[in-house]
């Protein structure tokens, strides 16, 4: 089966952006960049494009949006494809992975990196501080936070949105609802609606600059709900993430995806990075470093699939390397092994061409095309075509001797 991209990255937060850039930009002589597609449902930058979300260290901080701005520059310069849409299913079992999106598209690739954070984002960013507020960083301050929200009556209602773990908060909100706001709890995911608990997925928040309501996709179709305020319980997603896509979470580890130090999941060719993975504290810096590691691992995986050998990425992974006696230069990549949707044919072609030039430099002096083809196990017709192309571009020079 043909494939469209070498690598597909699901989610364009700091983990996904860094994974995509890393898979496309490998510092190695003669490296062949992967063709990479990034799929994001909301704004590129993920949570770090939100106001107040900073890149924090122990004693320093940087604006998240400044870093995102820099990363987006790379996305543009490296011609990384971006598809705006929601991934609703990944079929990762075979050699060629299939990624299905909510707008009916199917993208095929050799490797997939899941960097979907803890929730699929919509347009929360547009209404933050304008009628939408979030809980995050654990439940330590939850009582004082809820008391403040519930001290006034919200008309026509207060909507509280969260994952299945919103159930932790419901009794407390009911108890603290002093101003008697009409309440609606929206739990993202499947299950049955009852009384004031609705099950479904928030599709968007809307209003005239100030939040007026939200649209929820329920099992009976879309439902528009007016509300005076929305409390988005991010803590609940930190406990039980919801990505609104089928990824076989049972096999990958639940509720978060299990990875090893190379960001490999249990399925070959499937990688994960950032908040989507288990066992760490959620932060920008962790997302960035895991994203880069996943990008590099996907690169190694794709390279191995194409050439049957691992790329010697010297700067990144120390190897105690002895050149074996049967060591051979990499053969040039066969045209039919190139993915269909090469975003930057030129960049990849020129890497391949440099590889050809390197290979041909071993044949200084008089040598027949047949001999080169034989020694390098190549098809001589294809070799003739390549030589012609390289000579036209003045990348090599050769003199032709015609027999007879
Ligand atoms: C309110 C708040 C404040 C924070 N402040 C800080 C801070 O000051 N310092 C710090 O270090 N960290 C902070 N964090 C944590 C930090 O933002 C996250 O750890 C980091 O953004 C995780 O990066 P990520 O790429 O893994 O996920 P995200 O940033 O969540 O990005 C994931 C992306 O994947 C997309 N996605 C999900 N599912 C799908 C799908 N099915 N199809 C397509 N796209 C999908 C989402 O829309 C999202 O854009 C904060 C978090 C919150 C909630």
mmCIF file of N, CA and C and ligand atoms in Angstrom, residues 9-17 39-57 61-62 83 85-89 101 115-122 124 128 134-137 234 238 242-245 273-277 281-288 290, ligand 1:
data_model
loop_
_atom_site.group_PDB
_atom_site.id
_atom_site.type_symbol
_atom_site.label_atom_id
_atom_site.label_comp_id
_atom_site.label_asym_id
_atom_site.label_seq_id
_atom_site.Cartn_x
_atom_site.Cartn_y
_atom_site.Cartn_z
ATOM 1 N N UNK A 9 1.923 13.622 12.716
ATOM 2 C CA UNK A 9 1.898 14.017 14.129
ATOM 3 C C UNK A 9 0.482 14.471 14.464
ATOM 4 N N UNK A 10 -0.100 13.867 15.498
ATOM 5 C CA UNK A 10 -1.460 14.225 15.914
ATOM 6 C C UNK A 10 -1.377 15.165 17.102
ATOM 7 N N UNK A 11 -1.777 16.401 16.892
ATOM 8 C CA UNK A 11 -1.753 17.399 17.968
ATOM 9 C C UNK A 11 -0.630 18.399 17.757
ATOM 10 N N UNK A 12 -0.984 19.682 17.754
ATOM 11 C CA UNK A 12 0.007 20.726 17.454
ATOM 12 C C UNK A 12 0.357 21.580 18.655
ATOM 13 N N UNK A 13 0.436 20.974 19.851
ATOM 14 C CA UNK A 13 0.932 21.676 21.036
ATOM 15 C C UNK A 13 2.457 21.674 21.013
ATOM 16 N N UNK A 14 3.097 22.048 22.119
ATOM 17 C CA UNK A 14 4.560 22.077 22.118
ATOM 18 C C UNK A 14 5.186 20.713 21.818
ATOM 19 N N UNK A 15 4.547 19.622 22.278
ATOM 20 C CA UNK A 15 5.092 18.288 21.995
ATOM 21 C C UNK A 15 5.001 17.998 20.504
ATOM 22 N N UNK A 16 3.832 18.227 19.921
ATOM 23 C CA UNK A 16 3.615 17.927 18.504
ATOM 24 C C UNK A 16 4.449 18.799 17.589
ATOM 25 N N UNK A 17 4.538 20.087 17.908
ATOM 26 C CA UNK A 17 5.323 20.990 17.050
ATOM 27 C C UNK A 17 6.785 20.565 17.038
ATOM 28 N N UNK A 39 -1.444 17.359 12.360
ATOM 29 C CA UNK A 39 -2.903 17.517 12.356
ATOM 30 C C UNK A 39 -3.338 18.136 13.688
ATOM 31 N N UNK A 40 -4.027 19.251 13.627
ATOM 32 C CA UNK A 40 -4.455 19.947 14.856
ATOM 33 C C UNK A 40 -5.911 20.381 14.715
ATOM 34 N N UNK A 41 -6.667 20.151 15.781
ATOM 35 C CA UNK A 41 -8.084 20.496 15.753
ATOM 36 C C UNK A 41 -8.325 21.967 16.030
ATOM 37 N N UNK A 42 -7.426 22.566 16.820
ATOM 38 C CA UNK A 42 -7.672 23.941 17.264
ATOM 39 C C UNK A 42 -6.519 24.833 16.807
ATOM 40 N N UNK A 43 -6.023 25.681 17.701
ATOM 41 C CA UNK A 43 -4.911 26.559 17.340
ATOM 42 C C UNK A 43 -3.587 25.833 17.496
ATOM 43 N N UNK A 44 -2.656 26.081 16.553
ATOM 44 C CA UNK A 44 -1.313 25.520 16.726
ATOM 45 C C UNK A 44 -0.698 26.151 17.973
ATOM 46 N N UNK A 45 0.011 25.353 18.730
ATOM 47 C CA UNK A 45 0.572 25.832 20.004
ATOM 48 C C UNK A 45 -0.111 25.149 21.174
ATOM 49 N N UNK A 46 -1.316 24.590 20.927
ATOM 50 C CA UNK A 46 -2.033 23.882 21.996
ATOM 51 C C UNK A 46 -2.243 24.790 23.196
ATOM 52 N N UNK A 47 -2.077 24.235 24.377
ATOM 53 C CA UNK A 47 -2.311 25.003 25.605
ATOM 54 C C UNK A 47 -1.359 26.184 25.735
ATOM 55 N N UNK A 48 -0.173 26.063 25.142
ATOM 56 C CA UNK A 48 0.796 27.143 25.335
ATOM 57 C C UNK A 48 0.474 28.360 24.474
ATOM 58 N N UNK A 49 -0.560 28.255 23.636
ATOM 59 C CA UNK A 49 -0.980 29.461 22.919
ATOM 60 C C UNK A 49 -1.991 30.232 23.781
ATOM 61 N N UNK A 50 -2.331 29.668 24.939
ATOM 62 C CA UNK A 50 -3.276 30.342 25.842
ATOM 63 C C UNK A 50 -2.557 31.424 26.636
ATOM 64 N N UNK A 51 -3.288 32.507 26.893
ATOM 65 C CA UNK A 51 -2.761 33.577 27.724
ATOM 66 C C UNK A 51 -2.435 33.012 29.115
ATOM 67 N N UNK A 52 -1.309 33.370 29.670
ATOM 68 C CA UNK A 52 -0.988 32.948 31.037
ATOM 69 C C UNK A 52 -0.327 31.587 31.107
ATOM 70 N N UNK A 53 -0.157 30.932 29.963
ATOM 71 C CA UNK A 53 0.530 29.641 29.981
ATOM 72 C C UNK A 53 1.991 29.880 29.627
ATOM 73 N N UNK A 54 2.847 29.683 30.567
ATOM 74 C CA UNK A 54 4.242 30.084 30.409
ATOM 75 C C UNK A 54 5.158 28.876 30.313
ATOM 76 N N UNK A 55 6.336 29.126 29.756
ATOM 77 C CA UNK A 55 7.397 28.118 29.759
ATOM 78 C C UNK A 55 8.184 28.394 31.039
ATOM 79 N N UNK A 56 7.957 27.572 32.060
ATOM 80 C CA UNK A 56 8.518 27.904 33.365
ATOM 81 C C UNK A 56 9.640 26.961 33.776
ATOM 82 N N UNK A 57 10.665 27.541 34.363
ATOM 83 C CA UNK A 57 11.734 26.766 34.987
ATOM 84 C C UNK A 57 11.680 27.022 36.478
ATOM 85 N N UNK A 61 10.901 32.291 33.736
ATOM 86 C CA UNK A 61 9.742 31.996 32.883
ATOM 87 C C UNK A 61 9.862 32.743 31.559
ATOM 88 N N UNK A 62 9.296 32.133 30.536
ATOM 89 C CA UNK A 62 9.248 32.774 29.227
ATOM 90 C C UNK A 62 7.818 32.679 28.735
ATOM 91 N N UNK A 83 -2.715 20.072 8.694
ATOM 92 C CA UNK A 83 -4.117 19.828 8.371
ATOM 93 C C UNK A 83 -4.959 20.244 9.561
ATOM 94 N N UNK A 85 -8.037 19.893 11.572
ATOM 95 C CA UNK A 85 -9.126 18.930 11.713
ATOM 96 C C UNK A 85 -8.886 18.026 12.897
ATOM 97 N N UNK A 86 -9.911 17.246 13.210
ATOM 98 C CA UNK A 86 -9.787 16.361 14.376
ATOM 99 C C UNK A 86 -9.549 14.929 13.921
ATOM 100 N N UNK A 87 -8.550 14.305 14.499
ATOM 101 C CA UNK A 87 -8.325 12.889 14.215
ATOM 102 C C UNK A 87 -9.353 12.113 15.017
ATOM 103 N N UNK A 88 -10.124 11.258 14.352
ATOM 104 C CA UNK A 88 -11.090 10.489 15.153
ATOM 105 C C UNK A 88 -10.740 9.008 15.248
ATOM 106 N N UNK A 89 -9.748 8.570 14.448
ATOM 107 C CA UNK A 89 -9.333 7.170 14.583
ATOM 108 C C UNK A 89 -7.930 6.987 14.029
ATOM 109 N N UNK A 101 -9.665 11.467 9.780
ATOM 110 C CA UNK A 101 -10.062 12.744 10.393
ATOM 111 C C UNK A 101 -11.571 12.947 10.277
ATOM 112 N N UNK A 115 0.508 13.281 19.986
ATOM 113 C CA UNK A 115 0.891 14.368 20.907
ATOM 114 C C UNK A 115 -0.365 15.198 21.206
ATOM 115 N N UNK A 116 -1.403 14.475 21.651
ATOM 116 C CA UNK A 116 -2.733 15.097 21.754
ATOM 117 C C UNK A 116 -3.007 15.743 23.109
ATOM 118 N N UNK A 117 -1.991 15.845 23.969
ATOM 119 C CA UNK A 117 -2.211 16.503 25.265
ATOM 120 C C UNK A 117 -3.199 15.730 26.119
ATOM 121 N N UNK A 118 -3.975 16.468 26.941
ATOM 122 C CA UNK A 118 -4.947 15.764 27.782
ATOM 123 C C UNK A 118 -6.371 15.960 27.304
ATOM 124 N N UNK A 119 -6.533 16.827 26.300
ATOM 125 C CA UNK A 119 -7.898 16.967 25.770
ATOM 126 C C UNK A 119 -7.847 17.565 24.383
ATOM 127 N N UNK A 120 -8.848 17.244 23.599
ATOM 128 C CA UNK A 120 -8.940 17.896 22.296
ATOM 129 C C UNK A 120 -9.448 19.313 22.552
ATOM 130 N N UNK A 121 -8.679 20.292 22.069
ATOM 131 C CA UNK A 121 -9.069 21.683 22.305
ATOM 132 C C UNK A 121 -9.968 22.151 21.170
ATOM 133 N N UNK A 122 -10.866 23.094 21.498
ATOM 134 C CA UNK A 122 -11.674 23.724 20.433
ATOM 135 C C UNK A 122 -11.261 25.203 20.402
ATOM 136 N N UNK A 124 -11.502 27.383 23.114
ATOM 137 C CA UNK A 124 -11.504 27.892 24.488
ATOM 138 C C UNK A 124 -10.735 29.208 24.586
ATOM 139 N N UNK A 128 -11.354 32.712 27.092
ATOM 140 C CA UNK A 128 -10.690 32.677 28.407
ATOM 141 C C UNK A 128 -10.747 34.060 29.034
ATOM 142 N N UNK A 134 -10.899 28.323 34.040
ATOM 143 C CA UNK A 134 -10.458 26.930 34.163
ATOM 144 C C UNK A 134 -9.936 26.626 35.561
ATOM 145 N N UNK A 135 -10.078 25.358 35.948
ATOM 146 C CA UNK A 135 -9.376 24.872 37.134
ATOM 147 C C UNK A 135 -8.146 24.156 36.583
ATOM 148 N N UNK A 136 -7.026 24.297 37.263
ATOM 149 C CA UNK A 136 -5.849 23.513 36.849
ATOM 150 C C UNK A 136 -4.884 23.419 38.021
ATOM 151 N N UNK A 137 -3.824 22.690 37.835
ATOM 152 C CA UNK A 137 -2.774 22.499 38.850
ATOM 153 C C UNK A 137 -3.303 21.861 40.126
ATOM 154 N N UNK A 234 -10.091 21.549 34.194
ATOM 155 C CA UNK A 234 -8.912 20.926 33.595
ATOM 156 C C UNK A 234 -8.339 19.820 34.468
ATOM 157 N N UNK A 238 -6.657 16.035 33.657
ATOM 158 C CA UNK A 238 -5.333 15.596 34.135
ATOM 159 C C UNK A 238 -5.428 14.193 34.746
ATOM 160 N N UNK A 242 -9.219 13.081 27.592
ATOM 161 C CA UNK A 242 -10.204 12.692 26.564
ATOM 162 C C UNK A 242 -9.819 13.340 25.246
ATOM 163 N N UNK A 243 -9.506 12.475 24.284
ATOM 164 C CA UNK A 243 -8.978 12.950 23.003
ATOM 165 C C UNK A 243 -10.005 12.871 21.881
ATOM 166 N N UNK A 244 -11.121 12.294 22.146
ATOM 167 C CA UNK A 244 -12.189 12.144 21.156
ATOM 168 C C UNK A 244 -11.690 11.403 19.911
ATOM 169 N N UNK A 245 -10.881 10.388 20.119
ATOM 170 C CA UNK A 245 -10.465 9.553 18.982
ATOM 171 C C UNK A 245 -10.209 8.127 19.458
ATOM 172 N N UNK A 273 4.137 11.573 22.825
ATOM 173 C CA UNK A 273 4.944 12.568 23.541
ATOM 174 C C UNK A 273 4.066 13.604 24.212
ATOM 175 N N UNK A 274 4.568 14.161 25.310
ATOM 176 C CA UNK A 274 3.881 15.262 25.994
ATOM 177 C C UNK A 274 2.891 14.761 27.029
ATOM 178 N N UNK A 275 1.884 15.587 27.312
ATOM 179 C CA UNK A 275 0.921 15.271 28.383
ATOM 180 C C UNK A 275 0.158 13.971 28.138
ATOM 181 N N UNK A 276 0.141 13.514 26.896
ATOM 182 C CA UNK A 276 -0.567 12.292 26.541
ATOM 183 C C UNK A 276 0.086 11.056 27.172
ATOM 184 N N UNK A 277 1.358 11.193 27.560
ATOM 185 C CA UNK A 277 2.076 10.041 28.101
ATOM 186 C C UNK A 277 1.955 9.996 29.620
ATOM 187 N N UNK A 281 5.058 14.953 35.378
ATOM 188 C CA UNK A 281 4.209 16.093 35.693
ATOM 189 C C UNK A 281 4.085 16.933 34.429
ATOM 190 N N UNK A 282 2.866 17.396 34.211
ATOM 191 C CA UNK A 282 2.574 18.058 32.939
ATOM 192 C C UNK A 282 3.220 19.437 32.875
ATOM 193 N N UNK A 283 4.115 19.615 31.954
ATOM 194 C CA UNK A 283 4.726 20.938 31.808
ATOM 195 C C UNK A 283 5.190 21.122 30.370
ATOM 196 N N UNK A 284 5.359 22.369 30.055
ATOM 197 C CA UNK A 284 5.831 22.781 28.738
ATOM 198 C C UNK A 284 7.182 22.108 28.451
ATOM 199 N N UNK A 285 8.099 22.172 29.432
ATOM 200 C CA UNK A 285 9.457 21.672 29.173
ATOM 201 C C UNK A 285 9.460 20.171 28.903
ATOM 202 N N UNK A 286 8.614 19.438 29.627
ATOM 203 C CA UNK A 286 8.549 17.986 29.416
ATOM 204 C C UNK A 286 7.989 17.698 28.011
ATOM 205 N N UNK A 287 6.975 18.500 27.630
ATOM 206 C CA UNK A 287 6.368 18.311 26.304
ATOM 207 C C UNK A 287 7.390 18.569 25.202
ATOM 208 N N UNK A 288 8.182 19.629 25.380
ATOM 209 C CA UNK A 288 9.183 19.976 24.358
ATOM 210 C C UNK A 288 10.219 18.860 24.221
ATOM 211 N N UNK A 290 10.116 15.698 25.223
ATOM 212 C CA UNK A 290 9.563 14.417 24.730
ATOM 213 C C UNK A 290 9.226 14.517 23.243
HETATM 214 C C1 LIG B 1 -4.280 26.582 32.498
HETATM 215 C C2 LIG B 1 -2.948 25.935 32.317
HETATM 216 C C3 LIG B 1 -1.780 26.636 32.620
HETATM 217 C C4 LIG B 1 -0.535 26.037 32.462
HETATM 218 N N1 LIG B 1 0.593 26.742 32.764
HETATM 219 C C5 LIG B 1 1.810 26.197 32.607
HETATM 220 C C6 LIG B 1 2.994 26.932 32.904
HETATM 221 O O1 LIG B 1 2.923 28.081 33.342
HETATM 222 N N2 LIG B 1 4.207 26.322 32.712
HETATM 223 C C7 LIG B 1 4.314 25.048 32.216
HETATM 224 O O2 LIG B 1 5.436 24.547 32.026
HETATM 225 N N3 LIG B 1 3.196 24.328 31.911
HETATM 226 C C8 LIG B 1 1.962 24.860 32.095
HETATM 227 N N4 LIG B 1 0.837 24.144 31.801
HETATM 228 C C9 LIG B 1 0.993 22.786 31.258
HETATM 229 C C10 LIG B 1 1.392 22.860 29.769
HETATM 230 O O3 LIG B 1 0.567 23.774 29.103
HETATM 231 C C11 LIG B 1 1.244 21.482 29.140
HETATM 232 O O4 LIG B 1 1.982 20.557 29.904
HETATM 233 C C12 LIG B 1 1.746 21.468 27.699
HETATM 234 O O5 LIG B 1 1.033 22.386 26.912
HETATM 235 C C13 LIG B 1 1.578 20.066 27.133
HETATM 236 O O6 LIG B 1 1.918 20.076 25.781
HETATM 237 P P1 LIG B 1 1.314 18.980 24.780
HETATM 238 O O7 LIG B 1 1.814 19.338 23.432
HETATM 239 O O8 LIG B 1 1.571 17.623 25.319
HETATM 240 O O9 LIG B 1 -0.275 19.174 24.871
HETATM 241 P P2 LIG B 1 -1.206 20.422 24.516
HETATM 242 O O10 LIG B 1 -0.533 21.725 24.727
HETATM 243 O O11 LIG B 1 -2.468 20.168 25.252
HETATM 244 O O12 LIG B 1 -1.446 20.238 22.952
HETATM 245 C C14 LIG B 1 -2.149 19.118 22.463
HETATM 246 C C15 LIG B 1 -2.843 19.506 21.178
HETATM 247 O O13 LIG B 1 -3.399 18.335 20.600
HETATM 248 C C16 LIG B 1 -4.653 18.669 20.026
HETATM 249 N N5 LIG B 1 -5.494 17.471 19.923
HETATM 250 C C17 LIG B 1 -5.955 16.694 20.934
HETATM 251 N N6 LIG B 1 -6.699 15.685 20.438
HETATM 252 C C18 LIG B 1 -6.717 15.869 19.084
HETATM 253 C C19 LIG B 1 -7.340 15.146 18.013
HETATM 254 N N7 LIG B 1 -8.100 14.077 18.233
HETATM 255 N N8 LIG B 1 -7.158 15.607 16.721
HETATM 256 C C20 LIG B 1 -6.388 16.717 16.489
HETATM 257 N N9 LIG B 1 -5.794 17.426 17.471
HETATM 258 C C21 LIG B 1 -5.956 16.993 18.746
HETATM 259 C C22 LIG B 1 -5.239 19.675 21.011
HETATM 260 O O14 LIG B 1 -6.250 20.439 20.389
HETATM 261 C C23 LIG B 1 -4.007 20.471 21.410
HETATM 262 O O15 LIG B 1 -3.824 21.614 20.615
HETATM 263 C C24 LIG B 1 -0.443 24.703 31.982
HETATM 264 C C25 LIG B 1 -1.611 24.006 31.655
HETATM 265 C C26 LIG B 1 -2.848 24.603 31.836
HETATM 266 C C27 LIG B 1 -4.090 23.832 31.511
#
